[in-house]
mmCIF file of C-alpha atoms in Angstrom:
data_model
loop_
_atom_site.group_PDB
_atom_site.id
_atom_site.type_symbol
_atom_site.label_atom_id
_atom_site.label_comp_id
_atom_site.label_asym_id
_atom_site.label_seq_id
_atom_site.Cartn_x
_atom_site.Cartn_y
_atom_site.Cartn_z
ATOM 1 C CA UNK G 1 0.000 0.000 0.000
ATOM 2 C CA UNK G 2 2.875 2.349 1.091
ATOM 3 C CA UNK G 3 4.488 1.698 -2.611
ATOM 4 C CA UNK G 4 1.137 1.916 -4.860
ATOM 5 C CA UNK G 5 -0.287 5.512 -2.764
ATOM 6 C CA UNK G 6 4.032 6.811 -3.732
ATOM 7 C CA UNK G 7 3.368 5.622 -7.123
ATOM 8 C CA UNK G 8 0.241 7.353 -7.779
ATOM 9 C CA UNK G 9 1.251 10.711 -6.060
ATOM 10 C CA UNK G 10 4.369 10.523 -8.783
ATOM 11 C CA UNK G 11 2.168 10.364 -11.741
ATOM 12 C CA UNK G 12 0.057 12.976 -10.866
ATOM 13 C CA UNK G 13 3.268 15.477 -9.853
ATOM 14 C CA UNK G 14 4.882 14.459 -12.721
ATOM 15 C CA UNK G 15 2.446 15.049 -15.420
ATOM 16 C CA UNK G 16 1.861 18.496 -13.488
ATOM 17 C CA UNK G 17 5.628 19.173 -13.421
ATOM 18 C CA UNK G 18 6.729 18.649 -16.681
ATOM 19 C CA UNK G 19 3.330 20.934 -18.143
ATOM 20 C CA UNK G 20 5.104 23.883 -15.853
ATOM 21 C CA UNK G 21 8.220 22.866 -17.229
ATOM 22 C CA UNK G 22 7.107 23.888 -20.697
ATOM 23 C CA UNK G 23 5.082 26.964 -19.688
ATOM 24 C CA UNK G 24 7.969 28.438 -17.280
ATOM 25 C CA UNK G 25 11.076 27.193 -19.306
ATOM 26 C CA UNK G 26 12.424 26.831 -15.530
ATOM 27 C CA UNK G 27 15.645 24.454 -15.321
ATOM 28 C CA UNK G 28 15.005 23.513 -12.075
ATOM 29 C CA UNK G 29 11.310 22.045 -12.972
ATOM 30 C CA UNK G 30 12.931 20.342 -15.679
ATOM 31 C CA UNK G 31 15.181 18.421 -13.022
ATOM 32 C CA UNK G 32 11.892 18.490 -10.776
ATOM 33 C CA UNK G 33 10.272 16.723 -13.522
ATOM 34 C CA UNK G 34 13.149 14.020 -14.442
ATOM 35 C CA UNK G 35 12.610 13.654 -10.416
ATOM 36 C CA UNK G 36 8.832 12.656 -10.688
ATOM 37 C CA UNK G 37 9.424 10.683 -13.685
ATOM 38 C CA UNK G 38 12.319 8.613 -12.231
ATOM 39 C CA UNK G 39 10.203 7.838 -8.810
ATOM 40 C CA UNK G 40 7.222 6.871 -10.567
ATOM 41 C CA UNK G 41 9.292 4.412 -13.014
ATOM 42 C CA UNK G 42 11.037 3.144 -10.002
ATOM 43 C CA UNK G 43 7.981 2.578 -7.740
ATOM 44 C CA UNK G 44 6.858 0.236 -10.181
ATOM 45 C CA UNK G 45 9.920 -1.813 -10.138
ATOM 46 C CA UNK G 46 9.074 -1.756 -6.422
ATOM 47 C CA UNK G 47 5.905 -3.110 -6.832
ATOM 48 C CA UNK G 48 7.706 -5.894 -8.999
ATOM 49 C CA UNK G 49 10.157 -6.433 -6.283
ATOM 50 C CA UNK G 50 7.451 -6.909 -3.596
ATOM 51 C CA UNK G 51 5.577 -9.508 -5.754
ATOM 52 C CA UNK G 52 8.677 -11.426 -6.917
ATOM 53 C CA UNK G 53 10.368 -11.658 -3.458
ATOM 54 C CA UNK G 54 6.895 -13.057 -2.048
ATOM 55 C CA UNK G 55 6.603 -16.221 -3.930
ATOM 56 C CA UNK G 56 7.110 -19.497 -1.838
ATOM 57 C CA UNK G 57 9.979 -21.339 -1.979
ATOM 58 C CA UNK G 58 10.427 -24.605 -3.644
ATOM 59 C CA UNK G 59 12.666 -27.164 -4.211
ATOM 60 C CA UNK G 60 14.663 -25.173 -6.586
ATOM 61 C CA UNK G 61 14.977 -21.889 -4.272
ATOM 62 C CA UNK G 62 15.225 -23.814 -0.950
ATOM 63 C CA UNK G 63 15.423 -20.091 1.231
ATOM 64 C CA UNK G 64 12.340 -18.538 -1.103
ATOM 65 C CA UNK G 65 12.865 -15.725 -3.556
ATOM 66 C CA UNK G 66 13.364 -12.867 -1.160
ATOM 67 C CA UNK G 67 16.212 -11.332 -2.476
ATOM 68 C CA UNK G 68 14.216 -10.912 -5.803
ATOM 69 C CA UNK G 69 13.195 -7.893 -3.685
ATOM 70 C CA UNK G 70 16.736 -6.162 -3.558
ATOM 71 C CA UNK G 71 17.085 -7.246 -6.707
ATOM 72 C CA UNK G 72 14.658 -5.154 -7.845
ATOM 73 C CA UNK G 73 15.213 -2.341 -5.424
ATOM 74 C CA UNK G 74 19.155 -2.222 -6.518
ATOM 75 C CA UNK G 75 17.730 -1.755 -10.339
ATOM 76 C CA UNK G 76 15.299 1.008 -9.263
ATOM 77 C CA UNK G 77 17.710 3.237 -7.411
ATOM 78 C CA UNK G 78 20.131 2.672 -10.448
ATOM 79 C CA UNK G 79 16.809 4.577 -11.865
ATOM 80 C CA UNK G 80 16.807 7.375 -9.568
ATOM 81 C CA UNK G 81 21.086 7.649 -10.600
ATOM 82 C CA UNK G 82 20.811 7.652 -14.495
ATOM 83 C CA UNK G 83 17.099 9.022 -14.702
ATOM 84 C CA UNK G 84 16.877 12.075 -12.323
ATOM 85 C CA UNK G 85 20.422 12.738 -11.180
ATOM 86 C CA UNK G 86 22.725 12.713 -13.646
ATOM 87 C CA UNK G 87 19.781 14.472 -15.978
ATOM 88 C CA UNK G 88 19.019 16.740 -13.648
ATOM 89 C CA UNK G 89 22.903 17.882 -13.481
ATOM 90 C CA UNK G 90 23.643 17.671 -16.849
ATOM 91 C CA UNK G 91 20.696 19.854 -17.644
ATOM 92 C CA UNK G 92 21.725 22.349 -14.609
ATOM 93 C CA UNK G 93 25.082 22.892 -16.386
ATOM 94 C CA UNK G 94 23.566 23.540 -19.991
ATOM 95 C CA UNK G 95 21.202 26.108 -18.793
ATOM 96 C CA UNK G 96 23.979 28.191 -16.887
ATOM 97 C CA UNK G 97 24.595 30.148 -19.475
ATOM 98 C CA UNK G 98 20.784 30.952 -20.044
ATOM 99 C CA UNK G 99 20.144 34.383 -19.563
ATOM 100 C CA UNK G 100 16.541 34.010 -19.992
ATOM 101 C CA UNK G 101 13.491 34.336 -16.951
ATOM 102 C CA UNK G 102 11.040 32.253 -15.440
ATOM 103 C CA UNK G 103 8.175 32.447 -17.538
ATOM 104 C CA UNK G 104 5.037 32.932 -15.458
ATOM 105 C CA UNK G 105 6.690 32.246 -11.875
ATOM 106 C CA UNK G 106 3.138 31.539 -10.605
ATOM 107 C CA UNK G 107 2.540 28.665 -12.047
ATOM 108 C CA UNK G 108 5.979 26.784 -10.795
ATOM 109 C CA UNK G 109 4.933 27.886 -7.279
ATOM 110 C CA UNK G 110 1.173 26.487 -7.704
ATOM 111 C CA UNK G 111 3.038 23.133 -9.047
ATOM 112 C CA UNK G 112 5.358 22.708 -6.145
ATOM 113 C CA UNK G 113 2.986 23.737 -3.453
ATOM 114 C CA UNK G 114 0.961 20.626 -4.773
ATOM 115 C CA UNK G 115 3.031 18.532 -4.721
ATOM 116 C CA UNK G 116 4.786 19.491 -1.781
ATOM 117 C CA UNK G 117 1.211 18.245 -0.308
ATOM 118 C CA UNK G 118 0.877 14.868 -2.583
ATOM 119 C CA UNK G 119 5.008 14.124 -1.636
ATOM 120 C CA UNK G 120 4.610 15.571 2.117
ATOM 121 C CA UNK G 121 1.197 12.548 2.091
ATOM 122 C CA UNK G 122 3.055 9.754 0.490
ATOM 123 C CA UNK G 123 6.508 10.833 3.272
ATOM 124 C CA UNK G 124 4.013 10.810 6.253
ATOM 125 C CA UNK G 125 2.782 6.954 5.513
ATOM 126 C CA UNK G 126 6.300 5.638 5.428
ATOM 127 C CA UNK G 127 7.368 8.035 8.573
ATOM 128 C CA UNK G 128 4.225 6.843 10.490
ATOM 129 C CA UNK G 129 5.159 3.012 9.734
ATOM 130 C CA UNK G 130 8.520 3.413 10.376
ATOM 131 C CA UNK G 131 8.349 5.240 13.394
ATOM 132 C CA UNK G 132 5.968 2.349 14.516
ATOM 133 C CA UNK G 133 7.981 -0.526 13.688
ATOM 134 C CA UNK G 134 11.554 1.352 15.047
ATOM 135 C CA UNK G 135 9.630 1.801 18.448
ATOM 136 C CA UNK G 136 8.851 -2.315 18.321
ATOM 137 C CA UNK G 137 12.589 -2.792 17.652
ATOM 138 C CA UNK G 138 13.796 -0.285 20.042
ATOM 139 C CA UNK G 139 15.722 2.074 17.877
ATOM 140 C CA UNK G 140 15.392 5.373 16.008
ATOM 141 C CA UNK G 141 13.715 5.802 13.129
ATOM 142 C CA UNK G 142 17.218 6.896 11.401
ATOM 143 C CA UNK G 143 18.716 3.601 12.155
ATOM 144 C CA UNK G 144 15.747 1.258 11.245
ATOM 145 C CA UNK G 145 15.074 2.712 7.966
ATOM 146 C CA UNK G 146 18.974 2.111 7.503
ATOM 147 C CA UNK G 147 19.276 -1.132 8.960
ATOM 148 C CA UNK G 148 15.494 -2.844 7.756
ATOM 149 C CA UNK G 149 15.688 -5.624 5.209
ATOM 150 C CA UNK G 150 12.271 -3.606 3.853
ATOM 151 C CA UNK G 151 13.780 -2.589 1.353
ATOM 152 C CA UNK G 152 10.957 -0.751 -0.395
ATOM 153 C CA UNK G 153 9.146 0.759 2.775
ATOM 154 C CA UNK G 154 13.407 2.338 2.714
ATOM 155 C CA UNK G 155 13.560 3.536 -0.895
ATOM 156 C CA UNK G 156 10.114 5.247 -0.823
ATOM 157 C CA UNK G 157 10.858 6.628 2.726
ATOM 158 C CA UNK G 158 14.341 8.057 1.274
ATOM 159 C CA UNK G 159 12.845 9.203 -2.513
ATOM 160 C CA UNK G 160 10.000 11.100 -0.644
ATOM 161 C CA UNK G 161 12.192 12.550 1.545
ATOM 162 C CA UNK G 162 14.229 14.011 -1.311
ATOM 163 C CA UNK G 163 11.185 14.585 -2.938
ATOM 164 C CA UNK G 164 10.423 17.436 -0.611
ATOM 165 C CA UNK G 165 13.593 18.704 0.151
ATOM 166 C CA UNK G 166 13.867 18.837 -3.919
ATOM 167 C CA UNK G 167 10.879 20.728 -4.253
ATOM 168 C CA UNK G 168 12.197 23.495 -1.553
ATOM 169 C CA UNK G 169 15.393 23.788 -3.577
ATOM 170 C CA UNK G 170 13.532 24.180 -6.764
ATOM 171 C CA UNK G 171 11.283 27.046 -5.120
ATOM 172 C CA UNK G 172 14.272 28.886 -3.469
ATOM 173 C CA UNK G 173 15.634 28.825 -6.588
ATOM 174 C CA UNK G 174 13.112 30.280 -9.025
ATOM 175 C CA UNK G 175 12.705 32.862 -6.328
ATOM 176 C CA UNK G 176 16.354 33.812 -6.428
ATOM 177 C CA UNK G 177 16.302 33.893 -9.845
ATOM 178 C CA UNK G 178 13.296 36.249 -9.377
ATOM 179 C CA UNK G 179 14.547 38.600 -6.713
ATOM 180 C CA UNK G 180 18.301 39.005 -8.474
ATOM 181 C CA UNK G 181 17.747 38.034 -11.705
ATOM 182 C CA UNK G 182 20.175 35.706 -12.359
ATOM 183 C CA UNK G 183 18.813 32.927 -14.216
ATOM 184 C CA UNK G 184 22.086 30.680 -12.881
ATOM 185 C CA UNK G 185 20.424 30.345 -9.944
ATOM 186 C CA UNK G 186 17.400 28.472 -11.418
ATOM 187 C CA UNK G 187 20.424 26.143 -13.281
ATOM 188 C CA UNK G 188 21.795 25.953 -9.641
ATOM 189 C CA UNK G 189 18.696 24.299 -8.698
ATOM 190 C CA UNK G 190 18.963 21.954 -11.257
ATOM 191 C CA UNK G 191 22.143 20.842 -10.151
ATOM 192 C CA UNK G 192 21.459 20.859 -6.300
ATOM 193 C CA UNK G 193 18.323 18.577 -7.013
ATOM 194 C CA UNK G 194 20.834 15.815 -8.991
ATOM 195 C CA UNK G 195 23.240 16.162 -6.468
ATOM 196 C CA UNK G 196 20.445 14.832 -3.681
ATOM 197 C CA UNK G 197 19.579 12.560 -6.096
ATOM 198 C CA UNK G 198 22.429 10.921 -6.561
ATOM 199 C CA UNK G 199 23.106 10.975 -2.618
ATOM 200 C CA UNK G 200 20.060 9.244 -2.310
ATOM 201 C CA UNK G 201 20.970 6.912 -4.712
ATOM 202 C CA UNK G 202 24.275 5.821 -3.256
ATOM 203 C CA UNK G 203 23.063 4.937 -0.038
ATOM 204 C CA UNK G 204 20.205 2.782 -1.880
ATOM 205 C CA UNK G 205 22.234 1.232 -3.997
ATOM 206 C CA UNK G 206 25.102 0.491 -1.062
ATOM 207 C CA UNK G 207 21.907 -0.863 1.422
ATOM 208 C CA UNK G 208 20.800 -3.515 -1.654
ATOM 209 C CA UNK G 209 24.051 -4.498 -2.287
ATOM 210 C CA UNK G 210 24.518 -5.244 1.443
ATOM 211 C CA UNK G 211 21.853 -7.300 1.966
ATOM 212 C CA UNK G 212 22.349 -9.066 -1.510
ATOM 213 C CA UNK G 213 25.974 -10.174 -0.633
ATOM 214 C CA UNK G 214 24.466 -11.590 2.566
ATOM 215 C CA UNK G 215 24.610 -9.270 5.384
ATOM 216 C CA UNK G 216 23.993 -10.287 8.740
ATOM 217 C CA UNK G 217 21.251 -9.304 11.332
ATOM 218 C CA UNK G 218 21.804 -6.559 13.954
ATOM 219 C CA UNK G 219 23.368 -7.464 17.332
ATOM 220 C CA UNK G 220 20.044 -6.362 18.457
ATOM 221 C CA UNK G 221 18.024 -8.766 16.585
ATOM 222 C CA UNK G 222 20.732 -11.699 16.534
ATOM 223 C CA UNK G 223 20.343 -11.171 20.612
ATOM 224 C CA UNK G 224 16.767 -11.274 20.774
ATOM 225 C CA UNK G 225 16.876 -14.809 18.251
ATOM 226 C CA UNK G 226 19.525 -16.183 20.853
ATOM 227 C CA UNK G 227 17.123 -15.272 23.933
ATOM 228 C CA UNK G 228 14.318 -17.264 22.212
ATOM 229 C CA UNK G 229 16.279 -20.403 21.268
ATOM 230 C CA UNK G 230 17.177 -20.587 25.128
ATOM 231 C CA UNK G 231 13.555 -20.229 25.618
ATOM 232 C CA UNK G 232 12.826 -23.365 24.295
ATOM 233 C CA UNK G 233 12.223 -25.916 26.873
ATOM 234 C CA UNK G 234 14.414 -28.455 24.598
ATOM 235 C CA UNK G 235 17.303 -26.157 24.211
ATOM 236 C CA UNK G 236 19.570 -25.688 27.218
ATOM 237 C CA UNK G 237 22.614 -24.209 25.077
ATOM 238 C CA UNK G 238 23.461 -22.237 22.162
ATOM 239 C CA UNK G 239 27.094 -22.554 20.857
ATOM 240 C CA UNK G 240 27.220 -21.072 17.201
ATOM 241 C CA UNK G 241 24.545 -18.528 15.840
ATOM 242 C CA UNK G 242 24.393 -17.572 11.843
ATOM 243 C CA UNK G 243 21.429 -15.206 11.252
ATOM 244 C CA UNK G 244 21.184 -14.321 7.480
ATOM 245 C CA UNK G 245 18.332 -12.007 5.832
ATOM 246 C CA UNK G 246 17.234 -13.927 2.213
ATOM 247 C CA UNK G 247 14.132 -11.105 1.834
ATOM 248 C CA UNK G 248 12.699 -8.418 3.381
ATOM 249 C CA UNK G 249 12.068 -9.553 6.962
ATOM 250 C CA UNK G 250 12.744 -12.904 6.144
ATOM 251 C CA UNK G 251 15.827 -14.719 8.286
ATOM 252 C CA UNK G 252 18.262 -17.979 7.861
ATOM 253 C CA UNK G 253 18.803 -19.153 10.702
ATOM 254 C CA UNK G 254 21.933 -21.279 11.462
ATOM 255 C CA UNK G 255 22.353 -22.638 14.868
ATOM 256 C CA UNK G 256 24.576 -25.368 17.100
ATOM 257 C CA UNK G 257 22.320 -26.155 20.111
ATOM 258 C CA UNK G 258 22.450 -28.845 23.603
ATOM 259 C CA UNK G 259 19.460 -30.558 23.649
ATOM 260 C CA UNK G 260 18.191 -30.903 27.416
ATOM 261 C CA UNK G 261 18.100 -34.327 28.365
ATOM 262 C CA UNK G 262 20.087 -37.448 27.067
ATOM 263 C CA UNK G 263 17.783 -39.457 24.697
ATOM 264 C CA UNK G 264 19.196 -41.566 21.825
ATOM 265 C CA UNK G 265 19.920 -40.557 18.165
ATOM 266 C CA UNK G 266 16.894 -41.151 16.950
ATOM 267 C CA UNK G 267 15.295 -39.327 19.268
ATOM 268 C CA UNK G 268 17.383 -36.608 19.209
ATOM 269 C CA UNK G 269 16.829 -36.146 15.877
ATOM 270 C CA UNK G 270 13.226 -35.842 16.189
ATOM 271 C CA UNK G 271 13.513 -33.620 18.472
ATOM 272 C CA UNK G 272 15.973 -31.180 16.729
ATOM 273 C CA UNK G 273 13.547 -31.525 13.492
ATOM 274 C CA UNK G 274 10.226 -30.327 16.004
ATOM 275 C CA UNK G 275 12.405 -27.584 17.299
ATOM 276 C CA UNK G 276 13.052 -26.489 13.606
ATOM 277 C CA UNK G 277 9.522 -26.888 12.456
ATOM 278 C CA UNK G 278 8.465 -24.866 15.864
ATOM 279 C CA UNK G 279 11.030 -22.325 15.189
ATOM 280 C CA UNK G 280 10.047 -22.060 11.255
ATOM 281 C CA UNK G 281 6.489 -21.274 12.227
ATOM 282 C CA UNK G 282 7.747 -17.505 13.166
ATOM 283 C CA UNK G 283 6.348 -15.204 10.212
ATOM 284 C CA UNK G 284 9.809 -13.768 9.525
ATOM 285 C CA UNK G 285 11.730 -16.986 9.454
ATOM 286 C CA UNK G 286 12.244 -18.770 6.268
ATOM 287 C CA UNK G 287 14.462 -21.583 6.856
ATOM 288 C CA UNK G 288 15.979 -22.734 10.044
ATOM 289 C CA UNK G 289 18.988 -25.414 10.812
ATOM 290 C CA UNK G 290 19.816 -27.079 13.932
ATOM 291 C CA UNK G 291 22.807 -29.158 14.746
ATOM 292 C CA UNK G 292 24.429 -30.493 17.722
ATOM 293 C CA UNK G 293 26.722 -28.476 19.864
ATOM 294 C CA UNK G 294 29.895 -30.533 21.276
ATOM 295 C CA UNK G 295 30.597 -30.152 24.859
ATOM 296 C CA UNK G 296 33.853 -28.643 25.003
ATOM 297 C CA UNK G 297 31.909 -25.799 22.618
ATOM 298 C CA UNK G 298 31.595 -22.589 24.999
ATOM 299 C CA UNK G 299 28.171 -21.490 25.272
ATOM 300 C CA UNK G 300 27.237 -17.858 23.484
ATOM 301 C CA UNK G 301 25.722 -14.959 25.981
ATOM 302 C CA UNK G 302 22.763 -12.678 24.965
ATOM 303 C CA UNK G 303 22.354 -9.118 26.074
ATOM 304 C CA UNK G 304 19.292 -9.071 27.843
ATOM 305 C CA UNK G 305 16.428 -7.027 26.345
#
């Protein structure tokens, strides 16, 4: 929901955009445009990440399709790179040596306000569900939307975010243009608008990457796995701990545990395989694997909550 109300709000600022791009002639709605139009391609590769990374696994993708998402998600901020930033800039620099105004100012202003409103909507969804879910993890907001394998609730979080601050650049520039009349100030706002762009873009592109190449959970969350396998009435140790993410808020789980008690191998095994399957049950757990600790293996410690 958070990806189809961005992707909506796009299209509609970006058809309104790029009509007050012709009637002003303004560089800096000419970037604001390429902006619009880059978010609204890449929320739809969004909404194909979401769908890919949530089919179930099978016997040929044993840990799901997950990473589909960042697959997708690494592809649409290569959007926001090549679509708005670098056109954006490379318009910014043409225009510097424009000497021409803003034709009718107004109507820029009337186009940003807007979508100031329709970006400021879309921002306040993701801020609001991110806010919510940092609070259940116990961090900031800064560091979930960092950290979180949701990889799309991050991109549209960070693109709206830019979104705004975009559209403040492009109206302090037009204005400067207007009170000074330089028009390289409107072909500054061009630039500044790529350069965010392209910010936002690297740390997209570096947070996919991560998670593609197989980064590991957060000492926070790898703490609060350890406390529940010791929770388990069958488990009495934990001596290795591999927590991978293969989606968005799905986990691999690796793990060298003590079974309480003494029962045979057969039973043992059982009992490691209805420890898995109990374990597996959790709604962000794809795949779990239990083995059998040794007992000269020190036991790991977990911070408490």
């Amino acid at each position: 929901m958070t990806v189809l109300l961005a992707f909506l709000a796009n299209i509609l600022v970006a058809i309104a955009k790029t009509v007050a791009a012709v009637i002003t002639s303004s560089a800096s709605m000419v970037a604001e445009a390429a902006h619009s139009w880059a978010d609204a391609g890449n929320e739809v590769f969004l909404l194909i990440a979401d769908r890919r990374g949530a089919k179930t696994k099978d016997a040929r993708h044993p840990l799901g399709y997950g990473r589909n998402a960042f697959v997708w998600s690494l592809i649409a901020a290569f959007g926001i790179f090549t679509a708005g930033s670098i056109v954006s800039i490379m318009h910014g620099i043409q225009e510097l040596s424009d000497t021409g105004p803003v034709e009718s100012p107004v109507v820029a202003y009337v186009v940003l306000g807007i979508a100031f409103v329709l970006e400021g909507a879309s921002f306040t969804q993701a801020m609001v569900k991110s806010r919510r879910l940092a609070r259940q993890g116990g961090t900031s907001t800064w560091d979930f939307v960092l950290d979180t394998s949701d990889t799309t609730l991050r991109a549209v979080f960070f693109e709206d975010s830019a979104a705004l601050i975009g559209l403040a650049l492009a109206g302090g520039s037009i204005l400067l243009h207007q009170l000074t009349g330089v028009a390289a100030w409107d072909a500054i706002g061009s630039i500044l608008v790529g350069i965010l762009l392209g910010v936002v873009a690297v740390i997209l592109i570096g947070r996919n990457i991560a998670f593609l190449v197989g980064a590991t959970a957060a000492p926070k969350l790898r703490a609060r796995v350890g406390r529940a396998l010791l929770g388990l009435d069958q488990i009495e140790r934990v001596t290795y701990l591999h927590i991978e993410y293969v989606g968005p808020n799905r986990l691999f789980i690796v793990a060298e545990v003590d079974l309480a008690g003494d029962a045979r191998e057969h039973d043992v095994a059982r009992r490691l395989r209805d420890v898995e399957q109990r374990i597996e049950a959790h709604e962000a757990v794809e795949t779990v694997v239990l083995s059998l600790s040794v007992d000269d293996e020190p036991s790991l410690e977990f911070a408490p909550a």
